[in-house]
mmCIF file of C-alpha atoms in Angstrom:
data_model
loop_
_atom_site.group_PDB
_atom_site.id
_atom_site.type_symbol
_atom_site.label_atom_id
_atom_site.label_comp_id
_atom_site.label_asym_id
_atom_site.label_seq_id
_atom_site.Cartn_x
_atom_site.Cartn_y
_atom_site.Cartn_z
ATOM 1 C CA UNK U 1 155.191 41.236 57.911
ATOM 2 C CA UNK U 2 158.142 42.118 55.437
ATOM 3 C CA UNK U 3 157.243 43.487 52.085
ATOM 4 C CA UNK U 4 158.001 41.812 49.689
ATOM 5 C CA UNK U 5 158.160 43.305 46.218
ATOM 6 C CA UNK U 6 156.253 41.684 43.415
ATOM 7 C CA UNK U 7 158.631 41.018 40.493
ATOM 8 C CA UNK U 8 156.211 38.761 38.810
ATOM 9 C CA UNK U 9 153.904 41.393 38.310
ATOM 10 C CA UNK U 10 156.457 43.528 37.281
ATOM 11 C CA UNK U 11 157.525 41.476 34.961
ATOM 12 C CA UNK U 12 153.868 40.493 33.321
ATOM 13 C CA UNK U 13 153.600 44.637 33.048
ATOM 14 C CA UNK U 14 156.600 44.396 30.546
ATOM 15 C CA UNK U 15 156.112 40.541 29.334
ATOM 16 C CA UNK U 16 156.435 42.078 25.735
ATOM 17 C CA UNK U 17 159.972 43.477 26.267
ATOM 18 C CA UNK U 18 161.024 40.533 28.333
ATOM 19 C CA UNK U 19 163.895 39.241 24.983
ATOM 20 C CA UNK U 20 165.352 42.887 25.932
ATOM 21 C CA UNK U 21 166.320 41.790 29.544
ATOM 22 C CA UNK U 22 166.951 38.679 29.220
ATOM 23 C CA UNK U 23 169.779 40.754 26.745
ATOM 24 C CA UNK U 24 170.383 42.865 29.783
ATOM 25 C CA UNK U 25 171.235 39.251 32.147
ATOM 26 C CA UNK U 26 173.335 37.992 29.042
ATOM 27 C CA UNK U 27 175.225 41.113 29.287
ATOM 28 C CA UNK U 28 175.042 41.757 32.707
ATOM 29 C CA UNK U 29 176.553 38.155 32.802
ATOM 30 C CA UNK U 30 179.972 38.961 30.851
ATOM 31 C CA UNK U 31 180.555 42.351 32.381
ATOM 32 C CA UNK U 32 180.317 40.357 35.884
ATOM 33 C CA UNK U 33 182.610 37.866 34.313
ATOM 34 C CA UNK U 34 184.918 40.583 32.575
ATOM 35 C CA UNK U 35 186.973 41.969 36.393
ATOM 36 C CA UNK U 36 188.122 38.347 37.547
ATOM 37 C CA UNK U 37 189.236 37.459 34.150
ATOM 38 C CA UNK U 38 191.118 40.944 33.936
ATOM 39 C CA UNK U 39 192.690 40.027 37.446
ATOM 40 C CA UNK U 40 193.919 36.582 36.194
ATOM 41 C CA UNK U 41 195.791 37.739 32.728
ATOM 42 C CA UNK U 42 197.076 40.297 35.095
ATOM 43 C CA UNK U 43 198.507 37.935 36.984
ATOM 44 C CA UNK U 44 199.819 35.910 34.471
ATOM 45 C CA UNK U 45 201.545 38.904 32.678
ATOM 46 C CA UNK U 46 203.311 39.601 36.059
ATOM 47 C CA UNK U 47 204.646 35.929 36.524
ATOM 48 C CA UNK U 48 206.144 35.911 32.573
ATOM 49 C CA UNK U 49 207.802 39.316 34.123
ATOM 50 C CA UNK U 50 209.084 37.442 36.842
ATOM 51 C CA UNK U 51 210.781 34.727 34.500
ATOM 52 C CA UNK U 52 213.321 37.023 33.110
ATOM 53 C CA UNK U 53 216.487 36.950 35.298
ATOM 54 C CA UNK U 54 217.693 40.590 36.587
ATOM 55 C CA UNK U 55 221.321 39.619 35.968
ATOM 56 C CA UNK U 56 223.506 37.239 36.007
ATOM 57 C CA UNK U 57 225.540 37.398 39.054
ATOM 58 C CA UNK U 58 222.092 37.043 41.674
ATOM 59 C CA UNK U 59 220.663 33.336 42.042
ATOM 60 C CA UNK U 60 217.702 32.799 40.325
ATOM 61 C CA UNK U 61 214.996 29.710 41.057
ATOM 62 C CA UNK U 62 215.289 27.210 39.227
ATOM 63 C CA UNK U 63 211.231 26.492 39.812
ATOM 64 C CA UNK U 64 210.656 29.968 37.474
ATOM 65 C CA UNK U 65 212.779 28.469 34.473
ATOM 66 C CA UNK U 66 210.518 28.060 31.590
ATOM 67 C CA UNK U 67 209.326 25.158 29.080
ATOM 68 C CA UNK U 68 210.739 27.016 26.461
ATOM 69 C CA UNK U 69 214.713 27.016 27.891
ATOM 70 C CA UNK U 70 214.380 23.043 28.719
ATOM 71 C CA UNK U 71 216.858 22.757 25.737
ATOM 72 C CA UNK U 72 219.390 23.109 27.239
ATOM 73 C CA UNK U 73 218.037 23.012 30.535
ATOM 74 C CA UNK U 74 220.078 25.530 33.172
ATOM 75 C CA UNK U 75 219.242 23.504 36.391
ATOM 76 C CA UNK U 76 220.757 19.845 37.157
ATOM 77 C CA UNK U 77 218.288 17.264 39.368
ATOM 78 C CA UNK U 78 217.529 18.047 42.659
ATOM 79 C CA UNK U 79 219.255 21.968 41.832
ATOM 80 C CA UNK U 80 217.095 24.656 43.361
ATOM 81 C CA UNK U 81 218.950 27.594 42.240
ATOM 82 C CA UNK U 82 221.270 28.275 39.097
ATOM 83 C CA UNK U 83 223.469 31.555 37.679
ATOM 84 C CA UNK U 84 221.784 32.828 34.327
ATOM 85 C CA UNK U 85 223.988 33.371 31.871
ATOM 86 C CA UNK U 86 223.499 36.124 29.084
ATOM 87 C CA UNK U 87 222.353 34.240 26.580
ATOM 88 C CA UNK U 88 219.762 32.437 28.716
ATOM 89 C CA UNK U 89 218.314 36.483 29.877
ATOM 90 C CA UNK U 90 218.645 37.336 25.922
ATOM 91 C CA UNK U 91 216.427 33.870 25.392
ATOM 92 C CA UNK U 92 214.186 34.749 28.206
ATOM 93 C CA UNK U 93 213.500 38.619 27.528
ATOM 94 C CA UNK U 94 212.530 37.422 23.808
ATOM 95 C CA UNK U 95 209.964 34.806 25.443
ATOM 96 C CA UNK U 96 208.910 37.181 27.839
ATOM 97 C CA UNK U 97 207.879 39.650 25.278
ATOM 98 C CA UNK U 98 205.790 36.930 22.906
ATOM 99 C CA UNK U 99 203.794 35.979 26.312
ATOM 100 C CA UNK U 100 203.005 39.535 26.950
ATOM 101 C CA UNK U 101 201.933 40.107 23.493
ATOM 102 C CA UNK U 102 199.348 37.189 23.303
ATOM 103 C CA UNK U 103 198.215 38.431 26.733
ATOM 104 C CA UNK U 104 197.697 41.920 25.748
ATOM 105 C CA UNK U 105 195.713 40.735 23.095
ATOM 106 C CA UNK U 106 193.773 38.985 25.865
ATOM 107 C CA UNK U 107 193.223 42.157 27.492
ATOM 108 C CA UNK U 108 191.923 43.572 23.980
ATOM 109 C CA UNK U 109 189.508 40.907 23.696
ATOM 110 C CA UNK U 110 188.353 41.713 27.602
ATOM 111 C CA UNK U 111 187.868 45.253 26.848
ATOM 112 C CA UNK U 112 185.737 44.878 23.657
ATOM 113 C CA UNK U 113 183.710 42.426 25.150
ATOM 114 C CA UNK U 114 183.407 44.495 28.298
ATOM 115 C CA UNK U 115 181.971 47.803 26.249
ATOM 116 C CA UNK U 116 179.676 45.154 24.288
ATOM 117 C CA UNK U 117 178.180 43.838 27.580
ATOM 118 C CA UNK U 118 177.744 47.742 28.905
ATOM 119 C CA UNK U 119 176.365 48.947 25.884
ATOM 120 C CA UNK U 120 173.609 46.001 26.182
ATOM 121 C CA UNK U 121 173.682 46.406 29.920
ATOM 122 C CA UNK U 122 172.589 49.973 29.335
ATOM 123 C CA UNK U 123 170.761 49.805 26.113
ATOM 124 C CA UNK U 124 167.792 46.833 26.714
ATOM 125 C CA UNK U 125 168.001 47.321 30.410
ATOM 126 C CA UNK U 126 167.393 51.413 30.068
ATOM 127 C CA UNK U 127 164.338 50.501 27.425
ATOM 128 C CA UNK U 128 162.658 47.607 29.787
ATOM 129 C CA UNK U 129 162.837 50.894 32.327
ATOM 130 C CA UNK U 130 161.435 53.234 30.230
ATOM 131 C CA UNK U 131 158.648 51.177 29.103
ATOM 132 C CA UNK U 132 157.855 49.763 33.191
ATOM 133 C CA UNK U 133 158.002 53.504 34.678
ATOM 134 C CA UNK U 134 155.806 54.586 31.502
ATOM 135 C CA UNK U 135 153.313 52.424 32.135
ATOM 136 C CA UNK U 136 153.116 52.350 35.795
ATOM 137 C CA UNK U 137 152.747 55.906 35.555
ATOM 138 C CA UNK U 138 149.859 55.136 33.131
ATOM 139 C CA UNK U 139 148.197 52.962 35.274
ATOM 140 C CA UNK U 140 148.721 55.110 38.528
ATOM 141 C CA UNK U 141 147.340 58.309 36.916
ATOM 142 C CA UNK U 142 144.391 56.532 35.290
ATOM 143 C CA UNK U 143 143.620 55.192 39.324
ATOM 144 C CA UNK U 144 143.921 58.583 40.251
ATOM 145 C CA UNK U 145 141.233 60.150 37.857
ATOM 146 C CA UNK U 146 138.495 57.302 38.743
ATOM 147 C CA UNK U 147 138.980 58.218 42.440
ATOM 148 C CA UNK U 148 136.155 60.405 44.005
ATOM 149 C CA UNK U 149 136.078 64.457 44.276
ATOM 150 C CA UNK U 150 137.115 64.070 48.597
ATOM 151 C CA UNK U 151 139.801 62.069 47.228
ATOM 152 C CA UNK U 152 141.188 64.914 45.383
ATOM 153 C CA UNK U 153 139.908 67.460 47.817
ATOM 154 C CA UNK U 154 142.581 66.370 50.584
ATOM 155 C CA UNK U 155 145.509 68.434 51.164
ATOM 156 C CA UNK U 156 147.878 65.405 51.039
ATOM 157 C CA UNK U 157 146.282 64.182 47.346
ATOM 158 C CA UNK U 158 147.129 67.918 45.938
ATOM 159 C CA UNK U 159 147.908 68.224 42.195
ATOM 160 C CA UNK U 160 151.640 68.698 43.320
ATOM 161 C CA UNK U 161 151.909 65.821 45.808
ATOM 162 C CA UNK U 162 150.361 63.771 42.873
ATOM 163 C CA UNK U 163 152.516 64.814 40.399
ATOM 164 C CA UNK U 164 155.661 64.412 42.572
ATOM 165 C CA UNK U 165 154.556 60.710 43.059
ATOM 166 C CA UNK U 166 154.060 60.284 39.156
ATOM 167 C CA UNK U 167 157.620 61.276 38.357
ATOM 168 C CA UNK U 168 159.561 59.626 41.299
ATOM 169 C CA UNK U 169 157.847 56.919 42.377
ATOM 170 C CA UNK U 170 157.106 55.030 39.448
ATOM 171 C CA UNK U 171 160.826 55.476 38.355
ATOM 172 C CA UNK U 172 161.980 54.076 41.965
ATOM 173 C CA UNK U 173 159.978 51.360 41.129
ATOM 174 C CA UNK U 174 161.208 50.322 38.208
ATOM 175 C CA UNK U 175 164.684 50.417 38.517
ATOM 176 C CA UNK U 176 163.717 47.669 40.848
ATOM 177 C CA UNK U 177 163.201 45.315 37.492
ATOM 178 C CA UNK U 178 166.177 47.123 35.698
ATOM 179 C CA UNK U 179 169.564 48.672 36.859
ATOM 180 C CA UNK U 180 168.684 46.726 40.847
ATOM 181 C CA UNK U 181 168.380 43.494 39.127
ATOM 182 C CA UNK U 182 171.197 43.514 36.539
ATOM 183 C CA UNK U 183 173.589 45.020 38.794
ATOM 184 C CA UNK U 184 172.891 41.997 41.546
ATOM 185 C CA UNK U 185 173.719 39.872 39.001
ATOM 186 C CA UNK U 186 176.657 41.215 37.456
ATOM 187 C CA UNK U 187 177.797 41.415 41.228
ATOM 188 C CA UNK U 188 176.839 37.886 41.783
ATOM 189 C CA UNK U 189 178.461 36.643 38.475
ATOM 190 C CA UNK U 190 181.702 38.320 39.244
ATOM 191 C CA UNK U 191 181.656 36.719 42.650
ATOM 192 C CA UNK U 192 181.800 33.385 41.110
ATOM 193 C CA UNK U 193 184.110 33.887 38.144
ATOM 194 C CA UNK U 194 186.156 35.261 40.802
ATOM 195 C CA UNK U 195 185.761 31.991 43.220
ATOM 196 C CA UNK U 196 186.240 29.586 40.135
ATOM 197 C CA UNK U 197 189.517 31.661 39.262
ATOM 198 C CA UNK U 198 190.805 31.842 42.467
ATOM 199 C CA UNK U 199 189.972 28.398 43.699
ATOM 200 C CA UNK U 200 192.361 27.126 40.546
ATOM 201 C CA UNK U 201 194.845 29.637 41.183
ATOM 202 C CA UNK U 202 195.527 28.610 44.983
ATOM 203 C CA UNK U 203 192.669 26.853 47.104
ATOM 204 C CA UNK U 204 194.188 27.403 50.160
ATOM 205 C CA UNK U 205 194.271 30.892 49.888
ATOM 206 C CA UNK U 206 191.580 31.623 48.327
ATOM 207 C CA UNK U 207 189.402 29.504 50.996
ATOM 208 C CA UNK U 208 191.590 31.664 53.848
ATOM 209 C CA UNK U 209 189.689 34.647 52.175
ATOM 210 C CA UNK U 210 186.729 33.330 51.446
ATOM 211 C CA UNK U 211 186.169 32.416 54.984
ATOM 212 C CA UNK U 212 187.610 35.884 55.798
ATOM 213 C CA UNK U 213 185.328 37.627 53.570
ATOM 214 C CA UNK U 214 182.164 37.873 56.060
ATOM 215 C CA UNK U 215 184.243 39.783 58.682
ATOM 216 C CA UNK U 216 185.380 42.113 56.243
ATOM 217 C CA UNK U 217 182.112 42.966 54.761
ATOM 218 C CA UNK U 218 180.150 42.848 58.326
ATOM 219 C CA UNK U 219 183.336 45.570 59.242
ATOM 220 C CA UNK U 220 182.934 47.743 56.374
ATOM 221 C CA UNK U 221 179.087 47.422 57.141
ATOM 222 C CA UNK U 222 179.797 48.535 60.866
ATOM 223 C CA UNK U 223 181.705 51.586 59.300
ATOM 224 C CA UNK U 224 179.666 53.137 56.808
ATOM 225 C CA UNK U 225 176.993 52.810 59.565
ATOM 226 C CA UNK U 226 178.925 54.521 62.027
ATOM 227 C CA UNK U 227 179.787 57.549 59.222
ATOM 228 C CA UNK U 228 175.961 57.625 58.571
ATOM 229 C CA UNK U 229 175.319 58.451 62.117
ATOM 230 C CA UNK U 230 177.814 60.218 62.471
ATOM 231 C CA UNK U 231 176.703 62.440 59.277
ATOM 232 C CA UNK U 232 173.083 62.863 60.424
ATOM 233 C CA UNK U 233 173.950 63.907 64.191
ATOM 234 C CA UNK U 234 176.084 66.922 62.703
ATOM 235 C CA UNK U 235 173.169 67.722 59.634
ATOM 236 C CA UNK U 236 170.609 68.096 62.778
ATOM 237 C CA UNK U 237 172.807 70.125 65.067
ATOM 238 C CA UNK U 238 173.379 71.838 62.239
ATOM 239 C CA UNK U 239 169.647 72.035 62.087
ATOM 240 C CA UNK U 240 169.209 73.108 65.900
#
């Protein structure tokens, strides 16, 4: 059958660390949460952009007109478009500018919080690794000692070959329990922010993607496997 690896004895090897990544999942958490939210004050500042009339002899919607010029309002019930006048651009460019300002700030706030989460991401996820491949290279070299002389006296159990498994194995292994882990769920966060956002944004566009989604991602899939074949045909001609 499939293996399957085990995470719970991963975990009970570093059960004394385990406050650090839970850390790491709290972090992991806001930098998965950071991109969306980026994305929406993005789109906010572009729609305060698109408030401001260009001039005043084009048109402009009525629909993009402001709380903040209600008094006096430029449109008349039922009136889809209206000509700005100057002081109505002058009163819009000022308005335009506060918005942007307190969305900037936003973006401050998103980019602090965004090097907090990486420097936890980084910092208690890196030591649970250190302290898993440590050990399981403990462990693994303290099996190999207790194994009998033929044991050691095969050509594939060499000092080298033994020493080559120490150093990468045991790290492959645990990055299963660190950078694997957090980044599946900073990519699984960041999925949902994104769904939550966009769902409240427009539904019906953002269920025309969602449902879209799966064919772009089984594409992409049929792509990079295509490259990868293509890749290793040319390395072993190459070869030959």
């Amino acid at each position: 059958g499939k293996y399957k690896v085990p995470r719970d004895r991963l975990l009970s090897i570093t059960s004394d660390s385990s406050w650090m990544l839970v850390l790491a999942v709290i972090g992991a958490i806001g930098a998965g949460a950071n991109l969306p939210l980026q994305g929406w004050f993005l789109v906010d500042a572009l729609v305060e952009f698109s408030r401001v009339p260009k001039n005043r002899d084009e048109p402009f919607p009525c629909s993009a007109v402001h709380n903040y010029a209600k008094d006096p309002w430029p449109c008349m019930p039922g009136q889809k478009e209206f000509y700005p006048t100057n002081n109505y651009i002058a009163r819009a460019a000022i308005f335009m500018v506060e918005q942007v300002g307190k969305i900037s700030v936003d973006f401050i706030i998103l980019a602090i919080a965004a090097w907090v989460s990486y420097v936890i991401i980084n910092g208690f996820a890196g030591i649970v690794g250190e302290l898993l491949t440590m050990r399981l290279r403990t462990m693994a070299f303290a099996s190999m000692i207790r194994q009998e002389i033929a044991y050691h006296d095969s050509p594939e159990n060499a000092p080298g070959v033994l020493s080559s498994f120490l150093s990468t194995s045991a790290l492959a292994v645990s990055k299963i329990l660190g950078s694997s882990s957090i980044s599946i769920v900073n990519s699984a966060w960041s999925i949902f922010i994104g769904l939550i956002l966009a769902f409240s944004g427009c539904w019906q566009l953002a269920l025309l993607l969602t449902v879209l989604a799966p064919v772009v991602v089984g594409a992409t899939a049929y792509v990079v496997s295509l490259t990868v074949k293509q890749n290793d045909e040319d390395s072993y001609a190459t070869a030959s």
